[in-house]
Short mmCIF file of C-alpha atoms in Angstrom, two decimals:
data_model
loop_
_atom_site.label_atom_id
_atom_site.label_comp_id
_atom_site.label_asym_id
_atom_site.label_seq_id
_atom_site.Cartn_x
_atom_site.Cartn_y
_atom_site.Cartn_z
CA MET A 1 37.47 94.63 103.81
CA SER A 2 38.14 96.64 100.37
CA ARG A 3 39.45 99.54 102.51
CA TRP A 4 41.97 97.68 104.03
CA LEU A 5 43.19 96.40 100.83
CA LEU A 6 43.40 99.74 99.89
CA ALA A 7 45.53 100.77 102.64
CA ILE A 8 48.35 98.25 101.91
CA PRO A 9 50.16 100.08 99.38
CA ILE A 10 49.83 103.48 101.39
CA VAL A 11 51.74 101.08 104.25
CA LEU A 12 54.32 99.88 101.91
CA LEU A 13 55.15 103.08 100.53
CA ALA A 14 55.45 104.79 103.78
CA GLY A 15 58.15 101.87 104.78
CA LEU A 16 59.99 102.45 101.61
CA ALA A 17 60.26 105.83 102.35
CA VAL A 18 61.80 105.01 105.84
CA ILE A 19 64.27 103.02 104.51
CA VAL A 20 65.24 105.39 101.77
CA GLY A 21 65.38 107.73 104.34
CA ARG A 22 67.51 106.31 106.53
CA GLN A 23 70.02 105.32 103.99
CA LEU A 24 70.17 108.54 102.92
CA ALA A 25 70.95 109.90 106.69
CA ASP A 26 73.93 107.16 106.96
CA GLY A 27 75.04 108.38 103.48
CA GLU A 28 78.22 110.11 105.38
CA ARG A 29 78.93 106.97 107.12
CA ALA A 30 78.45 104.49 103.78
CA GLY A 31 81.92 102.99 103.14
CA PHE A 32 83.49 103.86 106.63
CA GLU A 33 84.06 101.31 109.25
CA ARG A 34 86.19 101.10 112.38
CA ILE A 35 86.77 97.50 112.93
CA SER A 36 89.07 95.10 114.93
CA ARG A 37 90.38 92.17 112.40
CA ALA A 38 93.56 90.20 112.07
CA ALA A 39 95.34 91.67 108.68
CA PRO A 40 96.15 89.07 106.73
CA THR A 41 98.83 86.82 107.43
CA MET A 42 99.76 85.51 103.30
CA THR A 43 102.71 87.03 102.35
CA PHE A 44 102.48 89.29 99.89
CA GLN A 45 105.43 89.69 97.27
CA ALA A 46 106.95 93.54 96.19
CA LEU A 47 106.45 94.72 92.93
CA ASP A 48 110.04 95.64 92.81
CA GLY A 49 111.77 92.64 94.03
CA GLY A 50 112.12 94.00 97.45
CA GLU A 51 111.39 92.07 100.60
CA ALA A 52 107.67 90.60 100.96
CA ILE A 53 105.59 91.26 103.66
CA THR A 54 102.92 89.93 106.19
CA PHE A 55 100.55 92.63 106.93
CA SER A 56 99.26 90.72 110.14
CA GLU A 57 103.13 90.84 111.84
CA PRO A 58 103.71 93.73 114.40
CA ARG A 59 105.62 96.86 112.80
CA GLU A 60 106.98 100.05 114.26
CA ARG A 61 104.33 102.22 112.88
CA ALA A 62 100.85 101.89 111.90
CA ILE A 63 100.16 101.69 107.95
CA ALA A 64 97.49 102.74 105.53
CA VAL A 65 96.94 99.94 102.81
CA ASN A 66 95.45 100.91 99.61
CA LEU A 67 94.20 98.47 97.42
CA TYR A 68 94.34 99.37 93.79
CA ALA A 69 94.05 98.07 90.23
CA SER A 70 95.30 99.98 86.77
CA TRP A 71 91.92 98.97 85.46
CA CYS A 72 89.79 100.45 87.79
CA ALA A 73 88.49 103.96 86.95
CA PRO A 74 87.76 104.74 90.39
CA CYS A 75 90.97 104.19 91.39
CA GLU A 76 92.15 106.89 89.16
CA ALA A 77 89.95 109.26 90.64
CA GLU A 78 90.81 108.66 93.77
CA HIS A 79 94.64 109.33 92.96
CA PRO A 80 95.34 113.16 93.93
CA LEU A 81 93.60 112.31 97.42
CA LEU A 82 95.79 109.26 97.91
CA THR A 83 98.72 111.18 96.95
CA GLU A 84 97.91 113.92 99.38
CA LEU A 85 97.32 111.26 102.06
CA SER A 86 101.14 109.94 101.71
CA ALA A 87 102.42 113.85 101.79
CA ARG A 88 100.78 113.87 105.05
CA ALA A 89 101.46 110.88 106.42
CA PRO A 90 105.20 109.99 104.70
CA GLY A 91 106.34 106.38 104.77
CA GLN A 92 102.73 105.10 106.17
CA VAL A 93 100.75 104.50 102.55
CA TYR A 94 101.19 101.32 100.83
CA GLY A 95 99.93 99.84 98.03
CA VAL A 96 98.75 96.35 96.60
CA LEU A 97 98.28 95.87 93.05
CA TYR A 98 94.94 93.69 92.88
CA LYS A 99 94.87 91.48 90.38
CA ASP A 100 96.60 93.32 87.50
CA SER A 101 99.81 92.56 86.00
CA LYS A 102 103.01 94.24 87.00
CA ALA A 103 103.61 96.08 83.88
CA ASN A 104 100.34 97.57 84.02
CA GLY A 105 100.68 98.63 87.47
CA ALA A 106 103.90 100.20 86.80
CA ASP A 107 102.35 102.30 83.88
CA PHE A 108 99.50 103.48 86.23
CA LEU A 109 102.39 104.66 88.80
CA ALA A 110 104.36 106.27 86.22
CA ARG A 111 101.11 108.15 84.64
CA LEU A 112 99.36 109.35 87.74
CA GLY A 113 102.75 109.29 90.27
CA ASP A 114 103.63 107.24 92.67
CA PRO A 115 102.34 107.87 95.98
CA PHE A 116 103.42 104.28 97.81
CA THR A 117 106.26 103.65 100.27
CA ARG A 118 106.39 100.42 99.59
CA LYS A 119 104.18 98.38 96.61
CA PHE A 120 102.91 94.81 96.42
CA HIS A 121 101.29 92.48 94.28
CA ASP A 122 98.13 90.25 94.65
CA PRO A 123 97.83 88.86 91.17
CA ASP A 124 95.06 86.27 92.13
CA GLY A 125 92.97 88.33 94.35
CA GLN A 126 93.36 86.18 97.25
CA GLY A 127 95.35 88.86 99.16
CA GLY A 128 92.06 91.13 98.75
CA LEU A 129 89.82 88.17 99.98
CA ASP A 130 91.93 87.83 102.87
CA PHE A 131 91.31 91.77 103.73
CA GLY A 132 87.79 91.78 103.08
CA LEU A 133 87.72 93.84 100.24
CA THR A 134 84.63 93.76 98.50
CA GLY A 135 85.91 95.93 95.22
CA VAL A 136 88.67 98.03 94.31
CA PRO A 137 89.64 100.78 95.45
CA GLU A 138 89.61 100.10 98.88
CA THR A 139 91.53 101.51 102.14
CA PHE A 140 92.70 99.48 105.35
CA VAL A 141 94.55 101.19 108.37
CA ILE A 142 96.61 98.33 110.22
CA ASP A 143 97.75 99.29 113.78
CA THR A 144 101.39 98.50 115.35
CA SER A 145 100.20 94.97 116.26
CA GLY A 146 98.87 94.21 112.80
CA THR A 147 95.45 94.41 113.50
CA ILE A 148 93.04 96.39 110.63
CA THR A 149 91.38 98.93 112.72
CA LEU A 150 89.69 100.76 109.59
CA HIS A 151 88.56 99.90 106.27
CA ILE A 152 87.21 102.40 104.16
CA ARG A 153 85.50 101.08 100.94
CA GLY A 154 85.44 102.81 97.78
CA VAL A 155 87.09 106.28 96.11
CA LEU A 156 88.65 108.05 99.43
CA THR A 157 87.08 111.69 99.79
CA PRO A 158 88.52 114.48 101.56
CA ASP A 159 86.73 113.42 105.01
CA ARG A 160 88.14 109.76 104.52
CA VAL A 161 91.51 110.99 104.53
CA GLU A 162 91.23 112.85 107.37
CA ASP A 163 89.63 109.58 109.16
CA ILE A 164 92.92 107.66 108.11
CA LEU A 165 95.05 110.60 109.30
CA VAL A 166 93.35 110.20 112.64
CA ALA A 167 93.75 106.37 112.71
CA LEU A 168 97.07 106.48 111.78
CA ALA A 169 97.98 108.80 114.69
CA GLU A 170 95.78 106.78 117.19
CA ASN A 171 97.61 103.73 116.16
CA GLN A 172 101.15 104.14 117.07
CA ALA A 173 103.12 102.20 119.25
CA SER A 174 103.22 103.85 122.36
#
């Protein structure tokens, strides 16, 4: 009986090794999810006083929507790649300032550069919840019918920029 008790820690350790190994192998896919879910139906107010938007409404072109905040260090870290994405997909990168003041958001973009075609405000975070946000930064691709087709959690990487560009191209109106 005591031999079986000695085997329990070894079996548990082996099981843990398998779980960790799978997570490491899936690390490349972590934070990347192809989905098909309706975009938020709430109306987001424009940061610059321009026209408000409802992301679930049909549009002529697919868009990438990045949720960011001035207090978010990872948002600052991903900013050069967001700027690259915007240059490669002109007119298709929108920003939503999440749980932040308009003044802080304006200072953030003035300091780092403004990659967004249009900017909106989510002061209380309800819009982020409606998107399915788990924490800023996150980026969503919304197709022409108002459906979220891609959700990227966390900081953009060069590979994720390519994934977004592919999703934008795949989701254009026919």
